[in-house]
Amino acid sequence: MLRRGHRGEVDMEGGAAKPFHDDEGGGLDMNAPTSFGMPSMSSGIQSLNEPDPATFESLKQVILVAGAAGSLLVLFIAGFTISFVFLVCMASLWYAADMTSWILSSPSGTRDMKVVADAIREGAEGFLSTQYGTVGRWSLVVAGALFFIYLIRPVGEGAHVSSFSLALLTVLGFLLGAACSGLAGWVGVWISVRCNLR
Protein backbone atom coordinates (compact mmCIF):
# COMPACT_ATOMS: atom_id res chain seq x y z
CA MET A 1 0.00 0.00 0.00
CA LEU A 2 1.45 3.35 -1.02
CA ARG A 3 1.20 6.49 1.05
CA ARG A 4 2.96 9.81 1.17
CA GLY A 5 6.49 9.69 2.46
CA HIS A 6 10.05 10.51 1.47
CA ARG A 7 11.28 7.65 -0.76
CA GLY A 8 10.10 8.68 -4.24
CA GLU A 9 7.60 10.51 -6.38
CA VAL A 10 4.87 9.39 -8.76
CA ASP A 11 2.58 11.59 -10.86
CA MET A 12 -0.42 9.52 -11.96
CA GLU A 13 -2.92 12.25 -12.91
CA GLY A 14 -0.60 14.79 -14.49
CA GLY A 15 -0.66 17.17 -11.49
CA ALA A 16 2.15 17.79 -9.06
CA ALA A 17 4.06 14.68 -8.00
CA LYS A 18 3.88 13.77 -4.33
CA PRO A 19 6.41 11.75 -2.32
CA PHE A 20 5.48 8.21 -1.25
CA HIS A 21 6.92 5.16 0.46
CA ASP A 22 6.01 1.49 0.79
CA ASP A 23 4.18 0.46 4.01
CA GLU A 24 4.23 -3.27 3.19
CA GLY A 25 7.97 -3.56 2.59
CA GLY A 26 7.78 -4.86 -0.98
CA GLY A 27 10.19 -2.24 -2.25
CA LEU A 28 9.75 0.59 -4.65
CA ASP A 29 12.78 0.19 -6.89
CA MET A 30 11.66 2.17 -9.93
CA ASN A 31 14.94 1.35 -11.69
CA ALA A 32 14.50 -2.42 -11.69
CA PRO A 33 15.84 -4.12 -14.81
CA THR A 34 13.15 -4.62 -17.45
CA SER A 35 15.11 -6.36 -20.20
CA PHE A 36 13.50 -9.76 -19.41
CA GLY A 37 16.76 -11.49 -20.33
CA MET A 38 16.71 -10.10 -23.87
CA PRO A 39 19.70 -8.41 -25.49
CA SER A 40 19.63 -4.65 -25.61
CA MET A 41 18.31 -3.22 -28.84
CA SER A 42 19.09 0.43 -28.25
CA SER A 43 20.21 1.12 -31.80
CA GLY A 44 17.59 1.36 -34.47
CA ILE A 45 14.56 1.13 -32.20
CA GLN A 46 13.14 4.41 -33.44
CA SER A 47 13.45 3.45 -37.12
CA LEU A 48 11.95 -0.02 -36.64
CA ASN A 49 8.80 1.05 -34.81
CA GLU A 50 8.18 4.49 -36.28
CA PRO A 51 7.13 4.27 -39.95
CA ASP A 52 7.10 7.58 -41.74
CA PRO A 53 3.54 9.03 -41.67
CA ALA A 54 4.19 10.63 -45.07
CA THR A 55 4.34 7.12 -46.53
CA PHE A 56 0.73 6.48 -45.55
CA GLU A 57 -0.38 9.88 -46.80
CA SER A 58 1.16 9.07 -50.19
CA LEU A 59 -0.43 5.62 -50.11
CA LYS A 60 -3.86 7.12 -49.40
CA GLN A 61 -3.48 9.49 -52.36
CA VAL A 62 -2.43 6.64 -54.67
CA ILE A 63 -5.41 4.54 -53.54
CA LEU A 64 -7.78 7.47 -54.05
CA VAL A 65 -6.54 8.21 -57.59
CA ALA A 66 -6.35 4.52 -58.55
CA GLY A 67 -9.84 3.92 -57.19
CA ALA A 68 -11.37 6.82 -59.11
CA ALA A 69 -9.57 6.02 -62.37
CA GLY A 70 -10.14 2.29 -62.05
CA SER A 71 -13.83 2.72 -61.29
CA LEU A 72 -14.35 4.83 -64.39
CA LEU A 73 -12.42 2.34 -66.52
CA VAL A 74 -14.28 -0.66 -65.12
CA LEU A 75 -17.61 1.17 -65.48
CA PHE A 76 -17.07 1.65 -69.20
CA ILE A 77 -15.69 -1.87 -69.76
CA ALA A 78 -17.59 -4.20 -67.45
CA GLY A 79 -20.66 -2.42 -66.14
CA PHE A 80 -22.08 -1.01 -62.95
CA THR A 81 -21.91 -4.03 -60.60
CA ILE A 82 -18.20 -4.73 -61.05
CA SER A 83 -17.45 -1.00 -60.93
CA PHE A 84 -19.35 -0.69 -57.63
CA VAL A 85 -17.47 -3.65 -56.11
CA PHE A 86 -14.15 -2.17 -57.26
CA LEU A 87 -15.06 1.22 -55.78
CA VAL A 88 -16.02 -0.36 -52.43
CA CYS A 89 -12.69 -2.24 -52.36
CA MET A 90 -10.74 0.96 -53.06
CA ALA A 91 -12.70 2.84 -50.38
CA SER A 92 -11.94 0.05 -47.89
CA LEU A 93 -8.22 0.19 -48.72
CA TRP A 94 -8.23 3.97 -48.31
CA TYR A 95 -9.95 3.66 -44.91
CA ALA A 96 -7.44 1.00 -43.80
CA ALA A 97 -4.52 3.23 -44.83
CA ASP A 98 -6.11 6.18 -43.02
CA MET A 99 -6.60 4.19 -39.81
CA THR A 100 -3.06 2.81 -40.02
CA SER A 101 -1.66 6.30 -40.44
CA TRP A 102 -3.68 7.57 -37.48
CA ILE A 103 -2.68 4.71 -35.16
CA LEU A 104 1.01 4.78 -36.10
CA SER A 105 1.17 8.55 -35.54
CA SER A 106 0.37 7.97 -31.84
CA PRO A 107 3.20 7.93 -29.27
CA SER A 108 5.03 4.62 -29.26
CA GLY A 109 5.68 4.18 -25.56
CA THR A 110 8.82 3.99 -23.47
CA ARG A 111 12.18 2.62 -24.50
CA ASP A 112 11.60 -0.58 -22.52
CA MET A 113 8.27 -1.09 -24.29
CA LYS A 114 10.07 -0.69 -27.62
CA VAL A 115 12.62 -3.34 -26.66
CA VAL A 116 9.84 -5.86 -25.94
CA ALA A 117 7.90 -4.83 -29.06
CA ASP A 118 10.99 -5.27 -31.24
CA ALA A 119 11.48 -8.79 -29.89
CA ILE A 120 7.82 -9.58 -30.69
CA ARG A 121 8.22 -8.07 -34.17
CA GLU A 122 11.35 -10.12 -34.89
CA GLY A 123 9.62 -13.30 -33.72
CA ALA A 124 6.52 -12.62 -35.81
CA GLU A 125 8.55 -11.86 -38.93
CA GLY A 126 10.67 -14.97 -38.41
CA PHE A 127 7.54 -17.08 -38.03
CA LEU A 128 6.03 -15.60 -41.20
CA SER A 129 9.23 -16.24 -43.16
CA THR A 130 9.25 -19.88 -42.14
CA GLN A 131 5.51 -20.35 -42.66
CA TYR A 132 5.42 -18.59 -46.03
CA GLY A 133 8.45 -20.55 -47.24
CA THR A 134 6.67 -23.83 -46.53
CA VAL A 135 3.30 -22.65 -47.87
CA GLY A 136 4.99 -21.25 -50.99
CA ARG A 137 6.68 -24.56 -51.82
CA TRP A 138 3.44 -26.50 -51.31
CA SER A 139 1.53 -23.95 -53.40
CA LEU A 140 3.87 -24.63 -56.32
CA VAL A 141 3.28 -28.37 -55.93
CA VAL A 142 -0.50 -27.88 -55.88
CA ALA A 143 -0.28 -25.47 -58.84
CA GLY A 144 1.62 -28.10 -60.83
CA ALA A 145 -0.99 -30.73 -59.96
CA LEU A 146 -3.83 -28.38 -60.95
CA PHE A 147 -2.15 -27.60 -64.26
CA PHE A 148 -1.72 -31.31 -65.04
CA ILE A 149 -5.32 -32.16 -64.05
CA TYR A 150 -6.82 -29.39 -66.18
CA LEU A 151 -4.47 -30.18 -69.07
CA ILE A 152 -5.59 -33.82 -69.37
CA ARG A 153 -9.24 -33.07 -68.61
CA PRO A 154 -11.44 -33.13 -71.71
CA VAL A 155 -12.82 -29.76 -72.78
CA GLY A 156 -16.58 -29.49 -73.31
CA GLU A 157 -18.01 -29.05 -76.80
CA GLY A 158 -19.15 -25.45 -76.23
CA ALA A 159 -15.86 -24.30 -74.72
CA HIS A 160 -13.99 -21.56 -76.56
CA VAL A 161 -10.63 -22.23 -74.88
CA SER A 162 -8.12 -25.04 -75.22
CA SER A 163 -7.15 -27.41 -72.42
CA PHE A 164 -3.79 -25.66 -72.15
CA SER A 165 -5.38 -22.20 -71.82
CA LEU A 166 -7.86 -23.45 -69.22
CA ALA A 167 -5.07 -25.13 -67.22
CA LEU A 168 -2.88 -22.03 -67.41
CA LEU A 169 -5.68 -19.65 -66.37
CA THR A 170 -6.68 -21.93 -63.48
CA VAL A 171 -3.10 -22.07 -62.17
CA LEU A 172 -2.64 -18.31 -62.54
CA GLY A 173 -5.90 -17.71 -60.65
CA PHE A 174 -4.80 -20.09 -57.90
CA LEU A 175 -1.37 -18.47 -57.55
CA LEU A 176 -2.82 -14.95 -57.62
CA GLY A 177 -5.29 -15.88 -54.87
CA ALA A 178 -2.51 -17.44 -52.78
CA ALA A 179 -0.31 -14.35 -53.27
CA CYS A 180 -3.12 -11.98 -52.24
CA SER A 181 -3.88 -14.11 -49.19
CA GLY A 182 -0.22 -14.12 -48.21
CA LEU A 183 0.04 -10.36 -48.72
CA ALA A 184 -3.03 -9.79 -46.53
CA GLY A 185 -1.49 -11.91 -43.77
CA TRP A 186 1.87 -10.14 -44.00
CA VAL A 187 0.30 -6.66 -43.95
CA GLY A 188 -1.87 -7.64 -40.98
CA VAL A 189 1.13 -8.84 -38.97
CA TRP A 190 3.26 -5.83 -40.03
CA ILE A 191 0.61 -3.41 -38.78
CA SER A 192 -0.35 -5.32 -35.62
CA VAL A 193 3.20 -5.67 -34.25
CA ARG A 194 3.71 -1.93 -34.69
CA CYS A 195 0.33 -1.00 -33.20
CA ASN A 196 0.99 -3.04 -30.04
CA LEU A 197 2.89 -0.09 -28.58
CA ARG A 198 0.09 2.39 -29.09
Tab-separated table of C-alpha atoms in Angstrom:
chain	number	residue	atom	x	y	z
A	1	MET	CA	0.000	0.000	0.000
A	2	LEU	CA	1.452	3.352	-1.020
A	3	ARG	CA	1.197	6.486	1.048
A	4	ARG	CA	2.959	9.805	1.167
A	5	GLY	CA	6.488	9.693	2.464
A	6	HIS	CA	10.046	10.506	1.468
A	7	ARG	CA	11.278	7.648	-0.763
A	8	GLY	CA	10.102	8.679	-4.236
A	9	GLU	CA	7.597	10.507	-6.382
A	10	VAL	CA	4.870	9.389	-8.764
A	11	ASP	CA	2.584	11.593	-10.859
A	12	MET	CA	-0.422	9.524	-11.956
A	13	GLU	CA	-2.915	12.252	-12.912
A	14	GLY	CA	-0.596	14.793	-14.495
A	15	GLY	CA	-0.657	17.165	-11.495
A	16	ALA	CA	2.147	17.792	-9.057
A	17	ALA	CA	4.059	14.684	-7.999
A	18	LYS	CA	3.876	13.774	-4.330
A	19	PRO	CA	6.414	11.753	-2.322
A	20	PHE	CA	5.481	8.212	-1.251
A	21	HIS	CA	6.917	5.159	0.463
A	22	ASP	CA	6.012	1.492	0.792
A	23	ASP	CA	4.182	0.458	4.009
A	24	GLU	CA	4.234	-3.267	3.191
A	25	GLY	CA	7.970	-3.563	2.593
A	26	GLY	CA	7.780	-4.861	-0.977
A	27	GLY	CA	10.188	-2.242	-2.245
A	28	LEU	CA	9.752	0.593	-4.654
A	29	ASP	CA	12.778	0.189	-6.895
A	30	MET	CA	11.656	2.169	-9.927
A	31	ASN	CA	14.938	1.346	-11.694
A	32	ALA	CA	14.500	-2.422	-11.690
A	33	PRO	CA	15.837	-4.122	-14.814
A	34	THR	CA	13.152	-4.617	-17.445
A	35	SER	CA	15.108	-6.359	-20.202
A	36	PHE	CA	13.496	-9.757	-19.412
A	37	GLY	CA	16.756	-11.485	-20.329
A	38	MET	CA	16.709	-10.105	-23.875
A	39	PRO	CA	19.699	-8.413	-25.490
A	40	SER	CA	19.632	-4.647	-25.612
A	41	MET	CA	18.315	-3.219	-28.840
A	42	SER	CA	19.086	0.433	-28.249
A	43	SER	CA	20.215	1.123	-31.796
A	44	GLY	CA	17.588	1.361	-34.474
A	45	ILE	CA	14.557	1.134	-32.197
A	46	GLN	CA	13.143	4.413	-33.443
A	47	SER	CA	13.453	3.450	-37.119
A	48	LEU	CA	11.945	-0.021	-36.639
A	49	ASN	CA	8.798	1.050	-34.806
A	50	GLU	CA	8.176	4.492	-36.284
A	51	PRO	CA	7.131	4.266	-39.947
A	52	ASP	CA	7.103	7.576	-41.742
A	53	PRO	CA	3.536	9.030	-41.674
A	54	ALA	CA	4.191	10.631	-45.071
A	55	THR	CA	4.343	7.120	-46.532
A	56	PHE	CA	0.734	6.476	-45.545
A	57	GLU	CA	-0.384	9.881	-46.803
A	58	SER	CA	1.156	9.073	-50.189
A	59	LEU	CA	-0.431	5.617	-50.107
A	60	LYS	CA	-3.858	7.120	-49.399
A	61	GLN	CA	-3.475	9.485	-52.357
A	62	VAL	CA	-2.430	6.642	-54.672
A	63	ILE	CA	-5.409	4.541	-53.543
A	64	LEU	CA	-7.780	7.470	-54.052
A	65	VAL	CA	-6.541	8.207	-57.590
A	66	ALA	CA	-6.350	4.516	-58.550
A	67	GLY	CA	-9.840	3.923	-57.189
A	68	ALA	CA	-11.367	6.817	-59.114
A	69	ALA	CA	-9.569	6.016	-62.370
A	70	GLY	CA	-10.136	2.287	-62.046
A	71	SER	CA	-13.827	2.724	-61.286
A	72	LEU	CA	-14.346	4.833	-64.395
A	73	LEU	CA	-12.416	2.344	-66.517
A	74	VAL	CA	-14.278	-0.660	-65.124
A	75	LEU	CA	-17.605	1.174	-65.475
A	76	PHE	CA	-17.071	1.646	-69.199
A	77	ILE	CA	-15.693	-1.869	-69.764
A	78	ALA	CA	-17.593	-4.202	-67.447
A	79	GLY	CA	-20.659	-2.423	-66.139
A	80	PHE	CA	-22.082	-1.008	-62.951
A	81	THR	CA	-21.905	-4.026	-60.603
A	82	ILE	CA	-18.202	-4.725	-61.052
A	83	SER	CA	-17.454	-1.003	-60.930
A	84	PHE	CA	-19.351	-0.687	-57.633
A	85	VAL	CA	-17.469	-3.652	-56.109
A	86	PHE	CA	-14.155	-2.173	-57.258
A	87	LEU	CA	-15.061	1.216	-55.779
A	88	VAL	CA	-16.023	-0.357	-52.433
A	89	CYS	CA	-12.694	-2.239	-52.361
A	90	MET	CA	-10.744	0.957	-53.056
A	91	ALA	CA	-12.704	2.845	-50.375
A	92	SER	CA	-11.936	0.054	-47.885
A	93	LEU	CA	-8.223	0.195	-48.716
A	94	TRP	CA	-8.231	3.969	-48.307
A	95	TYR	CA	-9.954	3.658	-44.913
A	96	ALA	CA	-7.443	0.999	-43.803
A	97	ALA	CA	-4.524	3.225	-44.834
A	98	ASP	CA	-6.110	6.184	-43.023
A	99	MET	CA	-6.604	4.193	-39.808
A	100	THR	CA	-3.064	2.810	-40.015
A	101	SER	CA	-1.656	6.302	-40.443
A	102	TRP	CA	-3.684	7.567	-37.477
A	103	ILE	CA	-2.676	4.712	-35.160
A	104	LEU	CA	1.010	4.784	-36.104
A	105	SER	CA	1.174	8.547	-35.544
A	106	SER	CA	0.370	7.974	-31.842
A	107	PRO	CA	3.199	7.931	-29.267
A	108	SER	CA	5.026	4.620	-29.256
A	109	GLY	CA	5.683	4.176	-25.559
A	110	THR	CA	8.816	3.990	-23.465
A	111	ARG	CA	12.181	2.621	-24.504
A	112	ASP	CA	11.600	-0.584	-22.519
A	113	MET	CA	8.270	-1.095	-24.285
A	114	LYS	CA	10.069	-0.687	-27.620
A	115	VAL	CA	12.620	-3.345	-26.662
A	116	VAL	CA	9.844	-5.863	-25.939
A	117	ALA	CA	7.899	-4.834	-29.057
A	118	ASP	CA	10.989	-5.275	-31.239
A	119	ALA	CA	11.475	-8.794	-29.887
A	120	ILE	CA	7.823	-9.582	-30.693
A	121	ARG	CA	8.221	-8.073	-34.167
A	122	GLU	CA	11.346	-10.120	-34.891
A	123	GLY	CA	9.616	-13.295	-33.716
A	124	ALA	CA	6.518	-12.622	-35.813
A	125	GLU	CA	8.554	-11.856	-38.930
A	126	GLY	CA	10.675	-14.971	-38.409
A	127	PHE	CA	7.537	-17.079	-38.030
A	128	LEU	CA	6.030	-15.596	-41.203
A	129	SER	CA	9.228	-16.235	-43.163
A	130	THR	CA	9.246	-19.882	-42.138
A	131	GLN	CA	5.512	-20.354	-42.664
A	132	TYR	CA	5.421	-18.595	-46.032
A	133	GLY	CA	8.451	-20.552	-47.236
A	134	THR	CA	6.665	-23.833	-46.525
A	135	VAL	CA	3.300	-22.652	-47.873
A	136	GLY	CA	4.992	-21.249	-50.991
A	137	ARG	CA	6.677	-24.558	-51.819
A	138	TRP	CA	3.445	-26.501	-51.314
A	139	SER	CA	1.533	-23.953	-53.396
A	140	LEU	CA	3.869	-24.626	-56.315
A	141	VAL	CA	3.284	-28.374	-55.931
A	142	VAL	CA	-0.498	-27.878	-55.880
A	143	ALA	CA	-0.280	-25.470	-58.836
A	144	GLY	CA	1.615	-28.101	-60.827
A	145	ALA	CA	-0.992	-30.731	-59.963
A	146	LEU	CA	-3.835	-28.375	-60.950
A	147	PHE	CA	-2.151	-27.603	-64.256
A	148	PHE	CA	-1.721	-31.308	-65.042
A	149	ILE	CA	-5.322	-32.163	-64.049
A	150	TYR	CA	-6.822	-29.385	-66.184
A	151	LEU	CA	-4.468	-30.181	-69.070
A	152	ILE	CA	-5.594	-33.823	-69.368
A	153	ARG	CA	-9.236	-33.072	-68.605
A	154	PRO	CA	-11.439	-33.127	-71.711
A	155	VAL	CA	-12.824	-29.761	-72.780
A	156	GLY	CA	-16.581	-29.485	-73.311
A	157	GLU	CA	-18.012	-29.048	-76.799
A	158	GLY	CA	-19.152	-25.451	-76.233
A	159	ALA	CA	-15.856	-24.296	-74.723
A	160	HIS	CA	-13.990	-21.563	-76.558
A	161	VAL	CA	-10.631	-22.231	-74.876
A	162	SER	CA	-8.123	-25.042	-75.224
A	163	SER	CA	-7.150	-27.413	-72.419
A	164	PHE	CA	-3.786	-25.664	-72.147
A	165	SER	CA	-5.384	-22.202	-71.822
A	166	LEU	CA	-7.856	-23.448	-69.218
A	167	ALA	CA	-5.065	-25.131	-67.223
A	168	LEU	CA	-2.879	-22.025	-67.408
A	169	LEU	CA	-5.676	-19.649	-66.366
A	170	THR	CA	-6.676	-21.934	-63.481
A	171	VAL	CA	-3.102	-22.072	-62.173
A	172	LEU	CA	-2.639	-18.312	-62.540
A	173	GLY	CA	-5.900	-17.712	-60.652
A	174	PHE	CA	-4.801	-20.093	-57.902
A	175	LEU	CA	-1.365	-18.469	-57.549
A	176	LEU	CA	-2.823	-14.948	-57.619
A	177	GLY	CA	-5.287	-15.876	-54.868
A	178	ALA	CA	-2.507	-17.435	-52.783
A	179	ALA	CA	-0.312	-14.350	-53.265
A	180	CYS	CA	-3.125	-11.982	-52.239
A	181	SER	CA	-3.884	-14.108	-49.191
A	182	GLY	CA	-0.218	-14.122	-48.208
A	183	LEU	CA	0.041	-10.363	-48.715
A	184	ALA	CA	-3.028	-9.790	-46.531
A	185	GLY	CA	-1.489	-11.910	-43.770
A	186	TRP	CA	1.872	-10.142	-44.003
A	187	VAL	CA	0.304	-6.656	-43.953
A	188	GLY	CA	-1.873	-7.636	-40.977
A	189	VAL	CA	1.129	-8.838	-38.973
A	190	TRP	CA	3.255	-5.830	-40.031
A	191	ILE	CA	0.615	-3.408	-38.782
A	192	SER	CA	-0.345	-5.323	-35.624
A	193	VAL	CA	3.197	-5.669	-34.253
A	194	ARG	CA	3.715	-1.930	-34.688
A	195	CYS	CA	0.332	-1.000	-33.198
A	196	ASN	CA	0.988	-3.043	-30.035
A	197	LEU	CA	2.892	-0.094	-28.582
A	198	ARG	CA	0.088	2.394	-29.089
